[in-house]
Amino acid sequence: MAPNLDSFFQTVDSNADAFIERLRQAVAIPSISADEARRQDVVKMGMFLKAQLETLGAKMEARPLGKQPGKEHLELPPAVIGRYPAKKQEGKRTILVYGHYDVQPAEKSDGWNTEPFELSVDDKGRMYGRGSTDDKGPVLGWVNVIESHQKAGVDFPVNLLMCFEGMEEYGSEGLDDFIVAECKPGKFFEDADAVCISDNYWLGTEKPCLTYGLRGCSYYSIEISGPGQDLHSGVFGGTAQEPMTDLTRVMGSLVDTNGKIQIPGLYELVAPLTKEEQSLYSNIAFTMDNLYESLGSKTGIFDKKEETLMGRWRYPSLSLHGIEGAFSQPGAKTVIPAKVTGKFSIRTVPDMEPHEVDSLVFSYVKDQFAKLSSKNKLNVFLQHSGKWWVASPNHWNFTAAAKAVEKVWKIKPDLTREGGSIPVTLTFEQATGKNVLLLPMGSSTDAAHSINEKLDRKNYIEGIKLLGAYLHYVAEEPTS
Ligand code: BES
Ligand code: ZN
């Protein structure tokens, strides 16, 4: 029997302004995990979330995760875990939800039109602010679902287990071991029947999707040093071997203009494309214009949608991110940097094993550097790595979510994979032994990680209905 969701939906609508206020409070906390100086704000955001859920009667705990690897003076932000209702309701399914309360860095001077840590809602209902779509809106979605059930007087359909972390944007440091430990018999996540993660986006702006795959991410640094200190290029240019010259040549040898990775052997690790998989791409609601709209330009690598989707979902990519120690201010400073660290990452796909990728990367970088016959010193190392994940969408968890999408958005969702990474997805799947679903709230134009990140009011409010409806359908779905 289809659940009656009317009074829950009406309550979401009538509390919409309060839910936006809650998002405003959350966005105001600059919980940037990559910035040591902001660590107290990350903790503050975790505590804000915990307090909001406690007020609603959930049983919450902030679990310490220890020191940050490589930065022993720095405590990791806690895993905020919880259960709602506080006491387990026997005979109901238990759904474990995950999200992250940390955000990417943001400065107004990066090019934002508004203050990044002040939620700013325009007349079209676009709610701008760092973390609005990634991932504070979706995380608060779960809080709003609980509150709406209470206000509507509707029985909560499942036991909800929650796991919210504060280091996702930095590779989920410390969380893997914690999840594995808490999925053991007698521990907090022991009785999860399925997992739901709301931390990705629709492919376009009109059609919702359910996501069953993510790429992995292996993040590397190349450090090149030589002189004892920064030098004057007038005095030493032409007499000293320059680290930056070596670094840009090594970095420039990693990938070409069309995204082709130059590391020998890397593509041999990639699972071949089957006919069955190939046939999936043309049916996905995605156009080249969706890509151009999100890019803000027409500088895509491929002209066809199928190749574009495959380039994003099922082939590896290598991106160059930045150079630490290089001169990057405006103006013209005649410096020779003494030590520079180049950063790049590889998005990995089935069947690439991270340690095999590492050894191909290390030997290629060393070979390229050796070819330069430089007297400078090279050090190449891995910063973090998270594995790719591909699951089966033929499961009651996905069937229930598809019904919820149809109920709320009046359209069947596409089944998609994604190019981004959520490192703990595979860990949840392996540690619980249960199905994991990605159920996005925001859309392709939300600009996560970029300037002017936003979440549309409609996606937030209908997204709250979607998360709630999903819990009702999941409670009723027969075992598949
Ligand atoms: N929400 C994203 C993950 C994502 C991005 C899913 C795009 C689907 C499409 C998440 O917050 C994120 O950005 N993760 C990092 C992880 C990395 C640091 C290991 C990422 O993908 O860069
Ligand atoms: Zn995210």
PDB file of N, CA, C and O in Angstrom, residues 218-265:
ATOM      1  N   SER A 218      42.973   9.375  -5.990  1.00  0.00           N
ATOM      2  CA  SER A 218      44.324   9.237  -5.412  1.00  0.00           C
ATOM      3  C   SER A 218      45.027  10.567  -5.605  1.00  0.00           C
ATOM      4  O   SER A 218      45.189  11.023  -6.743  1.00  0.00           O
ATOM      5  N   TYR A 219      45.437  11.177  -4.511  1.00  0.00           N
ATOM      6  CA  TYR A 219      45.951  12.558  -4.541  1.00  0.00           C
ATOM      7  C   TYR A 219      47.454  12.563  -4.233  1.00  0.00           C
ATOM      8  O   TYR A 219      47.885  12.018  -3.218  1.00  0.00           O
ATOM      9  N   TYR A 220      48.244  13.185  -5.139  1.00  0.00           N
ATOM     10  CA  TYR A 220      49.711  13.144  -5.021  1.00  0.00           C
ATOM     11  C   TYR A 220      50.351  14.525  -4.917  1.00  0.00           C
ATOM     12  O   TYR A 220      49.784  15.513  -5.374  1.00  0.00           O
ATOM     13  N   SER A 221      51.556  14.518  -4.350  1.00  0.00           N
ATOM     14  CA  SER A 221      52.391  15.720  -4.331  1.00  0.00           C
ATOM     15  C   SER A 221      53.750  15.414  -4.949  1.00  0.00           C
ATOM     16  O   SER A 221      54.307  14.332  -4.718  1.00  0.00           O
ATOM     17  N   ILE A 222      54.268  16.363  -5.707  1.00  0.00           N
ATOM     18  CA  ILE A 222      55.648  16.272  -6.224  1.00  0.00           C
ATOM     19  C   ILE A 222      56.406  17.464  -5.644  1.00  0.00           C
ATOM     20  O   ILE A 222      56.057  18.611  -5.931  1.00  0.00           O
ATOM     21  N   GLU A 223      57.424  17.168  -4.836  1.00  0.00           N
ATOM     22  CA  GLU A 223      58.172  18.241  -4.182  1.00  0.00           C
ATOM     23  C   GLU A 223      59.526  18.347  -4.880  1.00  0.00           C
ATOM     24  O   GLU A 223      60.223  17.342  -5.009  1.00  0.00           O
ATOM     25  N   ILE A 224      59.882  19.527  -5.351  1.00  0.00           N
ATOM     26  CA  ILE A 224      61.225  19.703  -5.930  1.00  0.00           C
ATOM     27  C   ILE A 224      61.914  20.871  -5.235  1.00  0.00           C
ATOM     28  O   ILE A 224      61.329  21.957  -5.088  1.00  0.00           O
ATOM     29  N   SER A 225      63.146  20.589  -4.744  1.00  0.00           N
ATOM     30  CA  SER A 225      63.880  21.628  -4.015  1.00  0.00           C
ATOM     31  C   SER A 225      65.334  21.653  -4.470  1.00  0.00           C
ATOM     32  O   SER A 225      65.841  20.675  -5.015  1.00  0.00           O
ATOM     33  N   GLY A 226      65.957  22.762  -4.254  1.00  0.00           N
ATOM     34  CA  GLY A 226      67.362  22.899  -4.652  1.00  0.00           C
ATOM     35  C   GLY A 226      68.048  23.943  -3.788  1.00  0.00           C
ATOM     36  O   GLY A 226      68.652  23.608  -2.763  1.00  0.00           O
ATOM     37  N   PRO A 227      67.899  25.240  -4.137  1.00  0.00           N
ATOM     38  CA  PRO A 227      68.557  26.298  -3.356  1.00  0.00           C
ATOM     39  C   PRO A 227      68.108  26.291  -1.899  1.00  0.00           C
ATOM     40  O   PRO A 227      67.008  25.821  -1.587  1.00  0.00           O
ATOM     41  N   GLY A 228      68.938  26.824  -1.012  1.00  0.00           N
ATOM     42  CA  GLY A 228      68.625  26.880   0.416  1.00  0.00           C
ATOM     43  C   GLY A 228      67.538  27.887   0.741  1.00  0.00           C
ATOM     44  O   GLY A 228      66.897  27.805   1.777  1.00  0.00           O
ATOM     45  N   GLN A 229      67.352  28.883  -0.136  1.00  0.00           N
ATOM     46  CA  GLN A 229      66.293  29.874   0.088  1.00  0.00           C
ATOM     47  C   GLN A 229      65.869  30.469  -1.256  1.00  0.00           C
ATOM     48  O   GLN A 229      66.554  30.264  -2.266  1.00  0.00           O
ATOM     49  N   ASP A 230      64.745  31.222  -1.237  1.00  0.00           N
ATOM     50  CA  ASP A 230      64.295  31.883  -2.468  1.00  0.00           C
ATOM     51  C   ASP A 230      65.393  32.823  -2.960  1.00  0.00           C
ATOM     52  O   ASP A 230      66.098  33.445  -2.146  1.00  0.00           O
ATOM     53  N   LEU A 231      65.509  32.964  -4.285  1.00  0.00           N
ATOM     54  CA  LEU A 231      66.629  33.724  -4.856  1.00  0.00           C
ATOM     55  C   LEU A 231      66.152  34.856  -5.761  1.00  0.00           C
ATOM     56  O   LEU A 231      65.055  34.796  -6.324  1.00  0.00           O
ATOM     57  N   HIS A 232      67.014  35.821  -5.964  1.00  0.00           N
ATOM     58  CA  HIS A 232      66.798  36.924  -6.906  1.00  0.00           C
ATOM     59  C   HIS A 232      67.121  36.406  -8.312  1.00  0.00           C
ATOM     60  O   HIS A 232      68.228  35.912  -8.546  1.00  0.00           O
ATOM     61  N   SER A 233      66.146  36.537  -9.241  1.00  0.00           N
ATOM     62  CA  SER A 233      66.385  35.955 -10.571  1.00  0.00           C
ATOM     63  C   SER A 233      67.395  36.766 -11.373  1.00  0.00           C
ATOM     64  O   SER A 233      67.964  36.251 -12.352  1.00  0.00           O
ATOM     65  N   GLY A 234      67.627  38.014 -10.970  1.00  0.00           N
ATOM     66  CA  GLY A 234      68.643  38.805 -11.677  1.00  0.00           C
ATOM     67  C   GLY A 234      70.040  38.350 -11.321  1.00  0.00           C
ATOM     68  O   GLY A 234      70.938  38.290 -12.159  1.00  0.00           O
ATOM     69  N   VAL A 235      70.198  37.960 -10.078  1.00  0.00           N
ATOM     70  CA  VAL A 235      71.528  37.562  -9.603  1.00  0.00           C
ATOM     71  C   VAL A 235      71.800  36.083  -9.918  1.00  0.00           C
ATOM     72  O   VAL A 235      72.904  35.708 -10.297  1.00  0.00           O
ATOM     73  N   PHE A 236      70.746  35.247  -9.763  1.00  0.00           N
ATOM     74  CA  PHE A 236      70.967  33.800  -9.873  1.00  0.00           C
ATOM     75  C   PHE A 236      70.362  33.145 -11.113  1.00  0.00           C
ATOM     76  O   PHE A 236      70.665  31.995 -11.409  1.00  0.00           O
ATOM     77  N   GLY A 237      69.477  33.884 -11.813  1.00  0.00           N
ATOM     78  CA  GLY A 237      68.917  33.334 -13.050  1.00  0.00           C
ATOM     79  C   GLY A 237      70.038  33.059 -14.033  1.00  0.00           C
ATOM     80  O   GLY A 237      70.887  33.924 -14.248  1.00  0.00           O
ATOM     81  N   GLY A 238      70.086  31.855 -14.606  1.00  0.00           N
ATOM     82  CA  GLY A 238      71.167  31.509 -15.535  1.00  0.00           C
ATOM     83  C   GLY A 238      72.359  30.875 -14.861  1.00  0.00           C
ATOM     84  O   GLY A 238      73.268  30.383 -15.528  1.00  0.00           O
ATOM     85  N   THR A 239      72.351  30.875 -13.499  1.00  0.00           N
ATOM     86  CA  THR A 239      73.462  30.203 -12.804  1.00  0.00           C
ATOM     87  C   THR A 239      72.974  29.117 -11.855  1.00  0.00           C
ATOM     88  O   THR A 239      73.754  28.237 -11.490  1.00  0.00           O
ATOM     89  N   ALA A 240      71.691  29.178 -11.450  1.00  0.00           N
ATOM     90  CA  ALA A 240      71.161  28.136 -10.543  1.00  0.00           C
ATOM     91  C   ALA A 240      70.133  27.287 -11.299  1.00  0.00           C
ATOM     92  O   ALA A 240      69.379  27.812 -12.113  1.00  0.00           O
ATOM     93  N   GLN A 241      70.088  25.991 -11.022  1.00  0.00           N
ATOM     94  CA  GLN A 241      69.025  25.147 -11.577  1.00  0.00           C
ATOM     95  C   GLN A 241      67.755  25.429 -10.777  1.00  0.00           C
ATOM     96  O   GLN A 241      67.777  25.409  -9.545  1.00  0.00           O
ATOM     97  N   GLU A 242      66.658  25.683 -11.486  1.00  0.00           N
ATOM     98  CA  GLU A 242      65.467  26.195 -10.808  1.00  0.00           C
ATOM     99  C   GLU A 242      64.418  25.103 -10.582  1.00  0.00           C
ATOM    100  O   GLU A 242      63.936  24.475 -11.541  1.00  0.00           O
ATOM    101  N   PRO A 243      64.004  24.882  -9.326  1.00  0.00           N
ATOM    102  CA  PRO A 243      63.017  23.842  -9.016  1.00  0.00           C
ATOM    103  C   PRO A 243      61.704  23.983  -9.803  1.00  0.00           C
ATOM    104  O   PRO A 243      61.135  22.997 -10.262  1.00  0.00           O
ATOM    105  N   MET A 244      61.259  25.227  -9.979  1.00  0.00           N
ATOM    106  CA  MET A 244      59.984  25.454 -10.666  1.00  0.00           C
ATOM    107  C   MET A 244      60.051  25.023 -12.141  1.00  0.00           C
ATOM    108  O   MET A 244      59.083  24.507 -12.689  1.00  0.00           O
ATOM    109  N   THR A 245      61.200  25.233 -12.760  1.00  0.00           N
ATOM    110  CA  THR A 245      61.388  24.808 -14.159  1.00  0.00           C
ATOM    111  C   THR A 245      61.253  23.286 -14.253  1.00  0.00           C
ATOM    112  O   THR A 245      60.557  22.762 -15.116  1.00  0.00           O
ATOM    113  N   ASP A 246      61.905  22.600 -13.326  1.00  0.00           N
ATOM    114  CA  ASP A 246      61.824  21.132 -13.325  1.00  0.00           C
ATOM    115  C   ASP A 246      60.392  20.677 -13.040  1.00  0.00           C
ATOM    116  O   ASP A 246      59.877  19.775 -13.695  1.00  0.00           O
ATOM    117  N   LEU A 247      59.761  21.312 -12.058  1.00  0.00           N
ATOM    118  CA  LEU A 247      58.423  20.859 -11.650  1.00  0.00           C
ATOM    119  C   LEU A 247      57.408  21.017 -12.777  1.00  0.00           C
ATOM    120  O   LEU A 247      56.616  20.116 -13.042  1.00  0.00           O
ATOM    121  N   THR A 248      57.426  22.170 -13.439  1.00  0.00           N
ATOM    122  CA  THR A 248      56.417  22.374 -14.493  1.00  0.00           C
ATOM    123  C   THR A 248      56.643  21.390 -15.644  1.00  0.00           C
ATOM    124  O   THR A 248      55.672  20.938 -16.257  1.00  0.00           O
ATOM    125  N   ARG A 249      57.882  21.032 -15.901  1.00  0.00           N
ATOM    126  CA  ARG A 249      58.130  20.067 -16.973  1.00  0.00           C
ATOM    127  C   ARG A 249      57.641  18.676 -16.565  1.00  0.00           C
ATOM    128  O   ARG A 249      57.040  17.968 -17.365  1.00  0.00           O
ATOM    129  N   VAL A 250      57.874  18.313 -15.303  1.00  0.00           N
ATOM    130  CA  VAL A 250      57.384  17.000 -14.847  1.00  0.00           C
ATOM    131  C   VAL A 250      55.851  17.010 -14.832  1.00  0.00           C
ATOM    132  O   VAL A 250      55.203  16.080 -15.343  1.00  0.00           O
ATOM    133  N   MET A 251      55.266  18.063 -14.285  1.00  0.00           N
ATOM    134  CA  MET A 251      53.787  18.119 -14.225  1.00  0.00           C
ATOM    135  C   MET A 251      53.192  18.158 -15.633  1.00  0.00           C
ATOM    136  O   MET A 251      52.168  17.533 -15.899  1.00  0.00           O
ATOM    137  N   GLY A 252      53.862  18.865 -16.522  1.00  0.00           N
ATOM    138  CA  GLY A 252      53.377  18.975 -17.899  1.00  0.00           C
ATOM    139  C   GLY A 252      53.429  17.663 -18.659  1.00  0.00           C
ATOM    140  O   GLY A 252      52.795  17.531 -19.704  1.00  0.00           O
ATOM    141  N   SER A 253      54.175  16.704 -18.123  1.00  0.00           N
ATOM    142  CA  SER A 253      54.290  15.420 -18.834  1.00  0.00           C
ATOM    143  C   SER A 253      53.241  14.405 -18.371  1.00  0.00           C
ATOM    144  O   SER A 253      53.205  13.284 -18.857  1.00  0.00           O
ATOM    145  N   LEU A 254      52.388  14.792 -17.423  1.00  0.00           N
ATOM    146  CA  LEU A 254      51.448  13.822 -16.844  1.00  0.00           C
ATOM    147  C   LEU A 254      50.225  13.586 -17.718  1.00  0.00           C
ATOM    148  O   LEU A 254      49.680  12.488 -17.770  1.00  0.00           O
ATOM    149  N   VAL A 255      49.747  14.653 -18.376  1.00  0.00           N
ATOM    150  CA  VAL A 255      48.460  14.557 -19.080  1.00  0.00           C
ATOM    151  C   VAL A 255      48.490  15.518 -20.271  1.00  0.00           C
ATOM    152  O   VAL A 255      49.185  16.542 -20.220  1.00  0.00           O
ATOM    153  N   ASP A 256      47.745  15.190 -21.352  1.00  0.00           N
ATOM    154  CA  ASP A 256      47.732  16.122 -22.496  1.00  0.00           C
ATOM    155  C   ASP A 256      46.452  16.962 -22.517  1.00  0.00           C
ATOM    156  O   ASP A 256      45.579  16.814 -21.648  1.00  0.00           O
ATOM    157  N   THR A 257      46.354  17.823 -23.511  1.00  0.00           N
ATOM    158  CA  THR A 257      45.229  18.769 -23.602  1.00  0.00           C
ATOM    159  C   THR A 257      43.870  18.081 -23.677  1.00  0.00           C
ATOM    160  O   THR A 257      42.868  18.629 -23.225  1.00  0.00           O
ATOM    161  N   ASN A 258      43.847  16.866 -24.262  1.00  0.00           N
ATOM    162  CA  ASN A 258      42.574  16.151 -24.339  1.00  0.00           C
ATOM    163  C   ASN A 258      42.368  15.184 -23.191  1.00  0.00           C
ATOM    164  O   ASN A 258      41.588  14.232 -23.291  1.00  0.00           O
ATOM    165  N   GLY A 259      43.080  15.430 -22.095  1.00  0.00           N
ATOM    166  CA  GLY A 259      42.846  14.658 -20.880  1.00  0.00           C
ATOM    167  C   GLY A 259      43.472  13.283 -20.898  1.00  0.00           C
ATOM    168  O   GLY A 259      43.245  12.487 -19.983  1.00  0.00           O
ATOM    169  N   LYS A 260      44.247  12.963 -21.933  1.00  0.00           N
ATOM    170  CA  LYS A 260      44.851  11.627 -22.010  1.00  0.00           C
ATOM    171  C   LYS A 260      46.020  11.548 -21.040  1.00  0.00           C
ATOM    172  O   LYS A 260      46.968  12.330 -21.127  1.00  0.00           O
ATOM    173  N   ILE A 261      45.920  10.598 -20.131  1.00  0.00           N
ATOM    174  CA  ILE A 261      46.977  10.435 -19.127  1.00  0.00           C
ATOM    175  C   ILE A 261      48.187   9.785 -19.793  1.00  0.00           C
ATOM    176  O   ILE A 261      48.041   8.824 -20.555  1.00  0.00           O
ATOM    177  N   GLN A 262      49.364  10.330 -19.524  1.00  0.00           N
ATOM    178  CA  GLN A 262      50.575   9.901 -20.231  1.00  0.00           C
ATOM    179  C   GLN A 262      51.357   8.813 -19.484  1.00  0.00           C
ATOM    180  O   GLN A 262      52.427   8.428 -19.922  1.00  0.00           O
ATOM    181  N   ILE A 263      50.830   8.356 -18.370  1.00  0.00           N
ATOM    182  CA  ILE A 263      51.567   7.377 -17.552  1.00  0.00           C
ATOM    183  C   ILE A 263      51.397   5.982 -18.160  1.00  0.00           C
ATOM    184  O   ILE A 263      50.271   5.474 -18.220  1.00  0.00           O
ATOM    185  N   PRO A 264      52.494   5.364 -18.624  1.00  0.00           N
ATOM    186  CA  PRO A 264      52.365   4.056 -19.288  1.00  0.00           C
ATOM    187  C   PRO A 264      51.751   3.016 -18.346  1.00  0.00           C
ATOM    188  O   PRO A 264      52.059   3.002 -17.155  1.00  0.00           O
ATOM    189  N   GLY A 265      50.876   2.189 -18.893  1.00  0.00           N
ATOM    190  CA  GLY A 265      50.302   1.084 -18.117  1.00  0.00           C
ATOM    191  C   GLY A 265      49.026   1.439 -17.382  1.00  0.00           C
ATOM    192  O   GLY A 265      48.291   0.560 -16.931  1.00  0.00           O
TER     193      GLY A 265
END
